[in-house]
XYZ file of C-alpha atoms in Angstrom:
686
model
C -34.131 0.985 16.534
C -34.857 -1.726 19.148
C -31.476 -2.394 20.854
C -32.021 -6.180 20.689
C -32.459 -5.866 16.759
C -29.414 -3.910 16.439
C -27.457 -6.605 18.443
C -28.798 -9.273 16.328
C -27.535 -7.550 13.255
C -24.131 -7.417 15.145
C -24.341 -11.001 15.880
C -25.138 -11.913 12.288
C -22.342 -10.036 10.653
C -19.784 -11.116 13.203
C -21.015 -15.123 12.503
C -20.547 -14.342 8.709
C -17.280 -12.580 8.968
C -15.840 -14.950 11.269
C -16.588 -17.959 9.159
C -15.283 -16.259 6.033
C -11.982 -15.205 7.876
C -11.460 -18.396 9.878
C -13.817 -21.035 8.317
C -12.424 -23.743 10.453
C -13.323 -21.788 13.674
C -17.108 -21.533 12.967
C -18.036 -24.103 10.342
C -21.841 -22.783 10.470
C -21.245 -19.244 10.556
C -23.083 -18.920 7.207
C -26.420 -18.891 9.315
C -25.643 -15.337 9.978
C -27.356 -14.707 6.721
C -30.595 -16.308 7.742
C -30.504 -14.042 10.633
C -30.320 -10.932 8.539
C -33.287 -12.559 6.349
C -35.843 -12.652 9.468
C -34.736 -9.283 10.916
C -35.216 -7.825 7.231
C -38.755 -9.578 6.986
C -39.895 -8.392 10.402
C -38.732 -4.592 9.983
C -40.072 -4.315 6.319
C -43.648 -6.121 7.127
C -43.908 -4.013 10.215
C -43.387 -1.013 8.040
C -45.596 -1.816 5.493
C -48.616 -2.639 8.137
C -48.051 0.776 9.487
C -48.282 2.209 5.940
C -50.098 -0.166 3.934
C -49.618 0.941 0.235
C -52.648 1.451 -1.702
C -51.557 3.002 -4.924
C -48.665 2.656 -7.328
C -47.126 5.672 -6.002
C -47.147 4.238 -2.453
C -45.464 1.330 -3.877
C -42.960 3.722 -5.834
C -42.241 5.515 -2.508
C -41.375 2.365 -0.729
C -38.995 1.008 -3.259
C -37.259 4.696 -3.497
C -36.636 4.638 0.382
C -35.212 1.171 -0.384
C -32.940 2.548 -3.111
C -31.874 5.269 -1.174
C -30.956 2.938 1.899
C -28.989 0.231 0.031
C -27.768 0.991 -3.379
C -25.340 4.081 -2.488
C -23.310 1.609 -0.407
C -23.732 -1.607 -2.731
C -22.740 0.311 -5.644
C -19.613 2.027 -4.150
C -18.502 -1.504 -3.126
C -18.848 -2.961 -6.318
C -17.150 -0.362 -8.214
C -14.209 -0.388 -5.620
C -14.227 -4.217 -5.895
C -13.925 -4.307 -9.768
C -10.907 -1.817 -9.737
C -9.221 -4.027 -6.963
C -9.756 -7.010 -8.855
C -8.219 -5.497 -12.062
C -5.337 -4.423 -9.887
C -4.813 -7.505 -7.612
C -6.383 -10.599 -8.866
C -4.982 -12.914 -11.757
C -6.606 -12.481 -15.133
C -8.342 -15.678 -14.903
C -10.611 -13.967 -12.124
C -11.511 -10.827 -14.150
C -14.350 -12.403 -16.428
C -16.309 -14.113 -13.754
C -16.040 -11.093 -11.563
C -17.122 -8.447 -14.276
C -20.352 -10.893 -14.898
C -21.063 -11.413 -11.426
C -20.815 -7.534 -10.760
C -23.320 -6.665 -13.406
C -25.492 -9.528 -11.786
C -25.220 -7.823 -8.476
C -25.893 -4.315 -9.550
C -29.353 -5.528 -10.931
C -29.680 -7.649 -7.929
C -30.176 -11.094 -9.835
C -26.836 -12.527 -8.312
C -28.353 -15.407 -6.436
C -29.808 -16.641 -9.907
C -26.522 -16.459 -11.505
C -24.772 -18.487 -8.740
C -27.905 -21.037 -8.880
C -27.378 -21.581 -12.430
C -23.362 -22.042 -11.930
C -23.982 -24.410 -9.102
C -25.557 -26.847 -11.214
C -23.110 -26.334 -14.024
C -20.352 -29.182 -13.816
C -17.981 -26.859 -15.645
C -18.333 -24.269 -13.063
C -17.851 -26.419 -10.072
C -14.239 -25.805 -9.738
C -14.528 -21.780 -10.205
C -12.793 -19.797 -7.628
C -15.076 -17.532 -5.599
C -15.311 -14.088 -7.150
C -14.976 -11.093 -4.589
C -18.618 -10.233 -5.224
C -20.044 -13.594 -4.868
C -21.552 -12.446 -1.593
C -24.161 -10.024 -3.371
C -26.494 -13.401 -3.668
C -28.035 -12.647 -0.348
C -28.591 -8.806 -1.055
C -30.179 -9.840 -4.445
C -32.591 -11.975 -2.710
C -33.480 -9.409 -0.290
C -33.855 -6.918 -2.850
C -36.295 -9.303 -4.801
C -38.131 -9.661 -1.511
C -38.376 -5.767 -1.289
C -39.826 -5.608 -4.694
C -42.677 -8.190 -4.307
C -43.431 -8.041 -0.545
C -45.178 -4.649 -0.699
C -47.246 -5.739 -3.903
C -48.323 -8.707 -1.511
C -49.452 -6.244 1.381
C -51.352 -3.955 -1.326
C -53.285 -7.162 -2.660
C -53.900 -8.294 0.924
C -55.057 -4.677 2.013
C -57.425 -4.695 -0.960
C -58.969 -7.917 -0.041
C -59.305 -6.736 3.518
C -61.311 -3.619 2.149
C -63.578 -5.233 -0.071
C -64.128 -8.162 2.465
C -64.353 -6.126 5.439
C -61.824 -8.158 7.191
C -58.630 -6.699 9.246
C -55.837 -5.571 6.946
C -53.525 -7.395 9.480
C -55.543 -10.824 9.220
C -55.727 -10.688 5.635
C -51.818 -9.696 5.570
C -51.289 -12.522 8.018
C -52.691 -15.032 5.889
C -51.005 -14.235 2.773
C -47.608 -14.123 4.799
C -48.339 -17.851 6.044
C -49.336 -19.144 2.977
C -45.804 -17.673 1.472
C -43.973 -19.042 4.455
C -45.591 -22.798 4.039
C -45.317 -22.772 0.229
C -41.445 -21.561 0.353
C -40.454 -23.699 3.279
C -41.800 -26.966 1.571
C -39.764 -25.919 -1.443
C -36.898 -25.362 0.490
C -37.204 -28.709 2.106
C -37.614 -30.672 -1.428
C -34.587 -28.724 -2.842
C -32.419 -29.238 0.235
C -29.889 -31.442 -1.656
C -29.874 -29.453 -5.074
C -26.972 -27.141 -5.124
C -29.061 -24.499 -6.658
C -31.464 -24.608 -3.532
C -28.884 -22.808 -1.512
C -29.199 -19.481 -3.663
C -32.921 -19.330 -5.183
C -35.113 -17.045 -4.032
C -38.151 -19.469 -3.695
C -36.375 -21.778 -0.922
C -35.238 -18.581 1.103
C -38.296 -16.538 1.249
C -39.849 -18.304 4.004
C -37.077 -17.030 6.320
C -37.910 -13.430 5.591
C -41.659 -14.378 5.746
C -40.957 -15.763 9.209
C -39.912 -12.291 10.350
C -42.960 -11.029 8.591
C -45.161 -13.371 10.281
C -43.733 -11.897 13.620
C -44.388 -8.699 12.783
C -48.236 -9.582 11.782
C -48.560 -11.470 15.087
C -46.681 -9.782 17.824
C -49.223 -6.942 18.623
C -51.807 -9.768 19.397
C -49.555 -12.006 21.444
C -50.161 -12.044 24.990
C -47.861 -9.874 27.354
C -45.334 -12.135 28.749
C -43.779 -11.897 32.279
C -40.065 -10.555 32.241
C -38.713 -14.024 33.431
C -40.447 -15.761 30.136
C -38.960 -12.952 28.041
C -35.593 -13.596 29.404
C -35.696 -17.041 29.080
C -37.205 -16.594 25.468
C -34.286 -14.317 24.315
C -31.430 -16.646 25.796
C -33.317 -19.507 24.096
C -33.229 -17.863 20.883
C -29.646 -16.730 21.076
C -28.766 -20.501 21.953
C -30.457 -21.771 18.891
C -28.487 -19.586 16.695
C -25.102 -20.108 18.598
C -26.067 -23.911 18.100
C -26.474 -23.484 14.520
C -23.146 -21.536 13.974
C -21.203 -24.059 16.057
C -22.802 -27.553 14.777
C -23.436 -26.806 11.113
C -20.897 -27.053 8.440
C -20.638 -27.562 4.559
C -22.018 -30.964 4.939
C -25.484 -29.710 6.148
C -28.336 -29.898 3.897
C -29.272 -26.262 3.758
C -31.482 -24.257 3.879
C -34.142 -27.163 4.126
C -35.391 -27.974 7.658
C -31.723 -27.054 9.080
C -32.468 -23.323 8.578
C -35.381 -23.556 11.209
C -33.173 -23.785 14.090
C -31.445 -20.221 13.251
C -34.452 -18.821 11.872
C -37.032 -19.601 14.684
C -33.988 -18.641 17.231
C -33.783 -15.129 15.630
C -37.590 -14.942 15.538
C -37.968 -15.921 19.340
C -35.813 -13.103 20.152
C -37.690 -10.495 18.400
C -40.888 -11.936 19.564
C -40.336 -11.782 23.247
C -38.436 -8.319 22.738
C -36.568 -8.686 26.250
C -36.250 -5.790 28.553
C -33.668 -5.174 31.417
C -33.361 -7.043 34.536
C -32.045 -9.858 36.378
C -29.953 -12.409 33.936
C -31.406 -10.368 30.790
C -28.985 -10.352 27.779
C -30.201 -6.857 27.130
C -27.320 -5.114 29.064
C -24.823 -7.103 26.806
C -26.739 -6.342 23.737
C -26.631 -2.741 24.493
C -23.167 -2.313 25.053
C -21.818 0.559 22.545
C -19.334 -1.889 20.814
C -22.299 -4.130 19.986
C -24.488 -1.332 19.040
C -21.822 0.422 16.678
C -21.282 -2.984 14.881
C -24.932 -3.492 14.184
C -25.217 0.033 12.826
C -22.436 -0.656 10.241
C -23.251 -4.252 9.688
C -24.564 -3.787 6.362
C -21.373 -2.030 5.092
C -19.215 -4.716 7.065
C -21.184 -7.333 5.193
C -20.523 -5.434 1.634
C -16.678 -4.896 2.339
C -15.572 -8.120 4.127
C -15.831 -10.633 1.431
C -13.986 -8.592 -1.327
C -11.057 -8.388 1.369
C -11.197 -12.138 2.305
C -10.957 -13.063 -1.563
C -8.194 -10.366 -2.806
C -6.115 -10.341 0.356
C -4.045 -13.491 -0.527
C -3.511 -11.812 -4.240
C -2.259 -8.829 -2.584
C 0.186 -10.428 -0.023
C 0.973 -13.065 -2.872
C 0.763 -15.643 0.012
C -1.882 -17.108 2.388
C -2.365 -14.562 4.921
C -1.061 -15.017 8.611
C -3.607 -14.532 11.687
C -1.998 -11.146 12.379
C -2.854 -10.069 8.576
C -6.355 -11.200 8.947
C -6.790 -9.107 12.187
C -5.281 -5.932 10.465
C -7.441 -6.642 7.398
C -10.595 -6.913 9.664
C -9.638 -3.875 11.167
C -9.461 -2.147 7.868
C -12.925 -3.842 6.895
C -14.293 -1.927 10.174
C -12.606 1.315 9.017
C -13.946 0.859 5.600
C -17.570 0.344 6.604
C -17.488 3.103 9.433
C -16.439 5.627 6.405
C -18.965 4.165 4.112
C -21.863 4.653 6.488
C -20.782 8.421 7.329
C -19.799 9.487 3.866
C -22.119 7.181 1.803
C -25.036 5.738 3.405
C -26.245 8.474 5.920
C -26.068 11.436 3.537
C -28.187 9.593 0.891
C -30.675 7.927 3.324
C -33.144 10.726 3.827
C -35.496 12.077 1.359
C -32.853 14.691 -0.011
C -30.952 14.961 -2.024
C -32.432 11.718 -3.982
C -35.996 11.832 -2.718
C -37.320 14.867 -3.999
C -38.678 14.601 -6.577
C -39.179 10.614 -6.186
C -37.789 9.959 -9.794
C -34.330 10.974 -8.752
C -33.879 7.906 -6.616
C -35.016 5.435 -9.609
C -32.701 7.490 -12.088
C -29.778 7.006 -9.518
C -30.388 3.124 -9.305
C -30.522 3.054 -13.275
C -27.292 5.264 -13.391
C -25.399 3.341 -10.652
C -26.239 0.032 -12.624
C -24.890 1.411 -15.910
C -21.739 2.777 -14.052
C -21.184 -0.635 -12.562
C -21.644 -2.092 -16.167
C -19.458 0.143 -17.567
C -16.655 -0.866 -15.024
C -17.544 -4.360 -15.638
C -17.096 -3.979 -19.396
C -13.710 -2.356 -18.989
C -12.459 -5.454 -16.810
C -13.969 -7.846 -19.233
C -12.240 -6.106 -22.367
C -8.965 -6.208 -20.482
C -9.704 -9.947 -19.554
C -10.423 -10.793 -23.311
C -7.160 -8.753 -24.537
C -5.206 -11.208 -21.997
C -6.761 -14.237 -23.760
C -4.080 -14.556 -26.486
C -4.435 -17.909 -28.467
C -1.202 -19.186 -30.245
C -0.402 -18.039 -33.658
C 0.210 -19.967 -36.588
C 3.968 -19.766 -36.316
C 3.904 -20.804 -32.583
C 1.416 -23.789 -33.412
C 3.967 -25.089 -36.021
C 6.806 -25.328 -33.417
C 7.802 -28.974 -32.984
C 8.532 -28.227 -29.379
C 4.793 -26.881 -28.596
C 2.957 -28.471 -25.946
C 3.530 -32.432 -25.888
C 5.977 -31.984 -28.828
C 8.352 -30.804 -26.397
C 8.153 -34.240 -24.672
C 7.865 -36.090 -28.044
C 10.718 -34.534 -29.662
C 12.977 -34.386 -26.717
C 13.020 -30.681 -26.379
C 14.339 -28.834 -23.146
C 11.541 -28.648 -20.543
C 13.561 -26.405 -17.952
C 13.085 -22.589 -18.455
C 9.552 -23.011 -19.911
C 8.255 -19.692 -21.455
C 4.372 -19.237 -21.936
C 2.775 -19.716 -25.411
C -0.747 -19.627 -24.093
C -1.752 -17.105 -21.480
C -3.600 -18.349 -18.474
C -6.467 -16.304 -19.394
C -6.884 -18.099 -22.534
C -6.184 -21.468 -21.019
C -9.024 -21.050 -18.535
C -11.416 -21.173 -21.506
C -9.508 -23.376 -23.798
C -11.798 -26.399 -23.766
C -14.556 -25.306 -26.070
C -15.249 -29.123 -26.896
C -16.294 -29.652 -23.407
C -18.260 -26.305 -23.220
C -20.608 -27.239 -26.091
C -23.858 -27.634 -24.445
C -25.407 -28.880 -27.647
C -22.847 -31.928 -27.763
C -22.272 -32.555 -23.908
C -25.658 -33.541 -22.048
C -26.309 -32.376 -18.509
C -27.791 -34.545 -15.832
C -31.068 -33.301 -15.104
C -31.619 -31.550 -18.460
C -30.964 -34.596 -20.766
C -31.191 -33.931 -24.383
C -33.570 -36.043 -26.580
C -30.532 -36.400 -29.310
C -27.411 -35.902 -27.229
C -25.184 -37.104 -30.286
C -23.020 -34.931 -32.474
C -21.223 -35.857 -35.840
C -18.114 -34.413 -37.411
C -16.161 -35.735 -40.514
C -17.586 -37.489 -43.566
C -21.055 -38.344 -44.206
C -19.991 -40.943 -46.874
C -21.713 -44.313 -46.169
C -18.374 -46.331 -46.563
C -16.476 -44.065 -44.249
C -14.639 -45.322 -41.632
C -16.863 -45.021 -38.520
C -15.844 -43.874 -34.951
C -17.740 -43.444 -31.665
C -16.463 -41.448 -28.979
C -18.212 -42.174 -25.616
C -17.986 -41.033 -22.021
C -18.295 -37.973 -19.842
C -16.326 -34.705 -19.969
C -13.102 -36.437 -19.879
C -14.062 -38.032 -23.110
C -14.967 -34.423 -24.486
C -11.825 -32.861 -23.869
C -10.319 -35.358 -26.252
C -12.193 -33.971 -28.982
C -9.788 -31.608 -30.740
C -7.469 -34.473 -31.542
C -9.885 -36.818 -32.772
C -11.997 -34.488 -34.686
C -8.929 -33.167 -36.550
C -8.093 -36.849 -37.332
C -11.308 -37.560 -38.637
C -11.391 -34.459 -40.803
C -8.085 -35.340 -42.209
C -8.788 -39.048 -42.655
C -12.309 -38.471 -43.970
C -13.837 -40.390 -41.071
C -17.324 -40.197 -39.817
C -17.010 -39.447 -36.099
C -19.924 -39.546 -33.770
C -19.908 -38.370 -30.079
C -21.821 -39.617 -27.060
C -21.002 -37.014 -24.090
C -22.417 -36.277 -20.848
C -21.375 -34.579 -17.819
C -20.330 -36.498 -14.478
C -21.988 -39.760 -15.645
C -19.531 -42.223 -16.401
C -20.086 -45.136 -18.641
C -21.530 -47.743 -16.594
C -24.278 -50.623 -17.215
C -25.432 -50.058 -13.636
C -27.405 -46.837 -12.099
C -24.799 -44.422 -10.787
C -25.674 -42.892 -7.032
C -26.030 -39.252 -7.797
C -27.311 -36.905 -5.033
C -30.582 -36.127 -7.163
C -32.562 -39.176 -8.229
C -33.292 -37.112 -11.512
C -29.395 -37.294 -12.190
C -29.131 -41.115 -11.403
C -32.297 -41.585 -13.956
C -30.872 -39.435 -16.570
C -27.213 -40.838 -16.245
C -28.793 -44.276 -16.646
C -30.868 -43.410 -19.814
C -27.901 -41.916 -21.371
C -25.545 -44.841 -20.432
C -28.245 -47.407 -21.836
C -28.682 -45.426 -24.976
C -25.137 -44.841 -25.487
C -24.006 -48.359 -25.133
C -26.581 -50.181 -27.039
C -26.463 -47.557 -29.959
C -22.838 -48.050 -30.278
C -23.018 -51.803 -30.213
C -26.029 -51.887 -32.824
C -24.567 -49.301 -35.319
C -21.241 -51.350 -35.973
C -18.853 -48.588 -35.326
C -15.261 -49.483 -36.616
C -13.704 -47.966 -33.562
C -14.899 -46.887 -30.160
C -13.141 -44.450 -28.086
C -13.920 -44.625 -24.371
C -12.710 -42.101 -21.809
C -14.184 -41.333 -18.377
C -13.455 -39.719 -14.995
C -14.740 -42.284 -12.686
C -15.937 -40.538 -9.452
C -19.512 -41.303 -8.451
C -20.222 -44.726 -6.830
C -22.557 -47.252 -8.095
C -26.038 -47.113 -6.523
C -26.024 -49.303 -3.341
C -22.394 -49.131 -3.033
C -22.058 -45.566 -1.519
C -19.851 -45.033 1.583
C -16.267 -45.438 2.566
C -17.175 -48.920 3.843
C -18.158 -50.007 0.466
C -15.331 -48.383 -1.650
C -13.645 -51.666 -2.442
C -16.546 -53.415 -3.372
C -17.648 -50.280 -5.635
C -14.096 -50.356 -7.166
C -14.778 -54.165 -8.184
C -18.149 -53.640 -9.613
C -17.224 -50.592 -11.431
C -14.440 -52.437 -12.898
C -16.758 -55.281 -13.768
C -19.232 -52.701 -15.280
C -16.368 -51.422 -17.378
C -15.292 -54.874 -18.645
C -18.797 -55.671 -19.534
C -19.607 -52.632 -21.679
C -16.017 -52.797 -23.462
C -16.837 -56.737 -23.971
C -20.459 -55.617 -25.489
C -18.582 -53.557 -28.188
C -15.971 -55.977 -29.019
C -18.524 -58.725 -29.416
C -20.462 -56.195 -31.752
C -17.266 -55.992 -33.705
C -15.953 -52.639 -33.068
C -12.201 -52.233 -31.675
C -11.827 -50.195 -28.353
C -9.478 -47.716 -27.532
C -9.451 -46.541 -23.852
C -7.957 -43.072 -22.904
C -6.538 -43.420 -19.471
C -7.764 -40.893 -17.228
C -5.593 -38.038 -16.571
C -3.790 -36.946 -13.063
C -5.585 -33.836 -11.532
C -4.656 -31.186 -9.253
C -6.180 -31.619 -5.767
C -6.323 -27.931 -4.402
C -8.654 -25.289 -4.892
C -6.495 -23.077 -7.114
C -6.743 -23.799 -10.706
C -3.834 -24.441 -12.919
C -4.319 -21.295 -14.975
C -4.872 -19.086 -11.942
C -1.595 -20.675 -10.300
C 0.348 -20.251 -13.789
C -0.859 -16.326 -13.643
C 0.567 -15.885 -10.077
C 3.804 -17.766 -10.729
C 4.967 -16.610 -14.076
C 8.689 -15.936 -13.150
C 8.475 -19.477 -11.464
C 6.250 -21.912 -13.497
C 7.793 -24.900 -11.329
C 5.643 -23.720 -8.601
C 2.656 -25.067 -10.097
C 3.988 -28.507 -10.834
C 2.860 -31.483 -8.658
C 4.412 -34.962 -8.206
C 2.557 -37.632 -10.131
C 2.062 -39.640 -7.008
C 0.296 -36.909 -5.646
C -1.928 -35.933 -8.556
C -2.622 -39.448 -10.242
C -6.204 -40.710 -9.814
C -7.772 -44.053 -9.600
C -9.000 -45.028 -13.179
C -10.564 -48.428 -13.002
C -11.568 -48.107 -16.750
C -7.715 -47.717 -17.664
C -7.110 -50.460 -15.286
C -9.574 -53.093 -17.167
C -8.369 -51.719 -20.552
C -4.725 -52.321 -19.704
C -5.666 -56.088 -18.636
C -7.982 -56.714 -21.365
C -5.191 -55.277 -24.023
C -2.635 -57.669 -22.588
C -4.504 -60.651 -24.227
C -6.871 -59.046 -26.776
C -5.560 -57.254 -29.859
C -8.912 -55.482 -30.209
C -8.260 -53.266 -27.253
C -5.869 -50.440 -26.928
C -5.074 -47.992 -24.079
C -3.448 -44.676 -24.569
C -1.722 -43.219 -21.187
C -1.412 -39.317 -21.327
C 0.712 -39.386 -18.187
C 4.314 -39.554 -19.960
C 3.289 -36.455 -21.738
C 1.626 -34.394 -18.999
C 3.884 -35.643 -16.231
C 7.385 -36.419 -17.846
C 9.826 -37.683 -15.331
C 6.947 -38.381 -12.709
C 6.085 -34.556 -12.399
C 2.679 -33.357 -13.601
C 3.534 -30.083 -15.251
C 1.310 -26.885 -15.526
C 3.112 -25.877 -18.316
C 4.727 -28.280 -21.114
C 6.299 -27.003 -24.187
C 4.875 -23.362 -23.379
C 1.329 -24.866 -23.152
C -0.823 -24.668 -20.090
C -2.054 -28.448 -19.545
C -5.143 -28.081 -17.832
C -7.906 -25.470 -18.037
C -9.338 -25.998 -14.313
C -8.468 -28.680 -11.886
C -8.490 -31.643 -14.220
C -9.751 -31.000 -17.926
C -7.041 -30.722 -20.313
C -6.899 -27.748 -22.387
C -7.696 -27.850 -26.121
C -4.297 -26.509 -27.265
C -2.616 -29.259 -25.293
C -4.987 -32.079 -26.809
C -3.991 -30.863 -30.126
C -0.437 -31.244 -29.742
C -1.002 -34.594 -28.580
C -2.476 -36.003 -31.667
C 0.694 -37.694 -33.034
C 0.894 -40.017 -30.188
C -2.764 -40.435 -29.851
C -2.748 -41.318 -33.765
C -0.119 -43.726 -33.300
C -1.937 -45.473 -30.736
C -5.029 -45.717 -33.167
C -2.783 -46.723 -36.008
C -1.447 -49.686 -33.787
C -4.876 -50.825 -32.666
C -6.331 -50.673 -36.222
C -3.337 -52.495 -37.539
C -3.366 -51.739 -41.190
C -7.116 -51.269 -41.769
C -6.959 -49.869 -45.410
C -9.669 -47.470 -44.472
C -7.528 -46.038 -41.536
C -5.769 -43.609 -43.783
C -8.372 -42.648 -46.240
C -7.689 -39.560 -48.134
C -9.737 -36.405 -47.361
C -12.638 -36.305 -49.423
C -13.477 -33.825 -52.063
């Protein structure tokens, strides 16, 4: 193994570890993953060029070596992490970890995270302790496809009379260019960070170095030294200057990728001012030798340490934890990696390697099933007797029950999934994948039924349990127009992707016009207003955006009033500002639930929609406003638990159970707005 490459491995893992242990100290440390990609592309392509696969047996031999090299340690850490999660982490983390562990065991974790990254409801999910397997998944997919590419290139070379290296080089260059273009086009897409197509070019860059290196002219020592320092400086620059706001990978990834490729290409030797003596230091080389195991172990420790300590770790505790990671990594290399790396005991016969891979995946899946079962057992829903309690949920505020010494009726694991009305993808459209018919219908189908429309984003959808129950009891006809993220406006909204802006505009145009044209008796409007209008982005336009957003809401409501509808606006609820969700906080503080409460002044949100409704309702009896804050935040304290019910399923969506307990005051608000309409209390049909 070249000393400089081993040192690059040490640098890569050091960047990632520092970034995860002390994020503020190295905002771009995530580029260490890109360094790993280039190294892997170089080494694998170089090996395949020395031994080009020609048969299926050759491919199987290559894949068997990769299995013996990578899977023993990866599966060991996965199993240990599953056990530690069950032991240390809150129940709200069990389901996600179990699902991601299975995805990691079969190396599709990156696709799972890509899918969740564009899932609005997954945006507030807490990172699992196996999330870092996304990069290993990309590498494994590369190892699966790359030898096939080389085999095909070698076949073309034999039939055309061209050199194998030349044909492989053309293929690698084509993959690199295509993937780099894809990476640039998807640079603003959250999924683009994880998907294989936007990352393959980084591995291909290392592959291109392996193809071209033997044909590069010999460089003088001074040029090699200069090139090595320049490459290291490029990696360091990216690690220091990049942060979470950097569009990545995209063209920004060229800096660490080209820097790594340059260090490998110049193959610096010893000499005056050369970085090789520092690279060759034993601690650096030892860290490079255990870098794979360090990468595997460090992230579970980062995620689970606060739960083990029941507090955020101090600097000295992080240093102790880092020492434990190094010890675990060394033991993993010596006791797990090295004994299984050679042809024995797994390599002879070849099938043993594949049997081991399947058995290991099954073992991890079995562990995940156990953890998942435990998580589902923890999701105890309220029973009939508890639901009838007048002091349940908002009933505790309505009926003046004692809010001190709260007990839990809903578990935290149940609360984390207690908003099925929002999760219903058939009835809530997603931007970037807008449904042709996004509406859903509940209640009566009778032509003369009282007709209600609910319109808005997920903060309208979480009110569905109350209104659906009301519609079914009163034989109303209820139609929903729900879409994630996009608040109801008659102007385009400035989302990061143009397709999101276009879909939001399309949805709003349809919802606003259909609700006006179809003559609904009552329109219920609710939104979380977060994204600015097109042309009004930026802090310097915030006040203007607020004014224009309020004007837009006023026009929308007036449109429905002019069509003969009455409009009830649900004022937006306060939200939790930190990363820890309410169910997770409750799980960690069951002996002191008040630790999860927040002052209303801290948790309240700007709500231009509610402000407009309040202004209109003061002079127009056709407009009503329901304010959830007196029930969610009694005595100006936003409570995690009210009447034994956890109030929020994440950071800002109301739980379905809490919404059901809010039905009496919501119903009163509806009745006050309808003011004696003879149909509002129609008996249940049938």
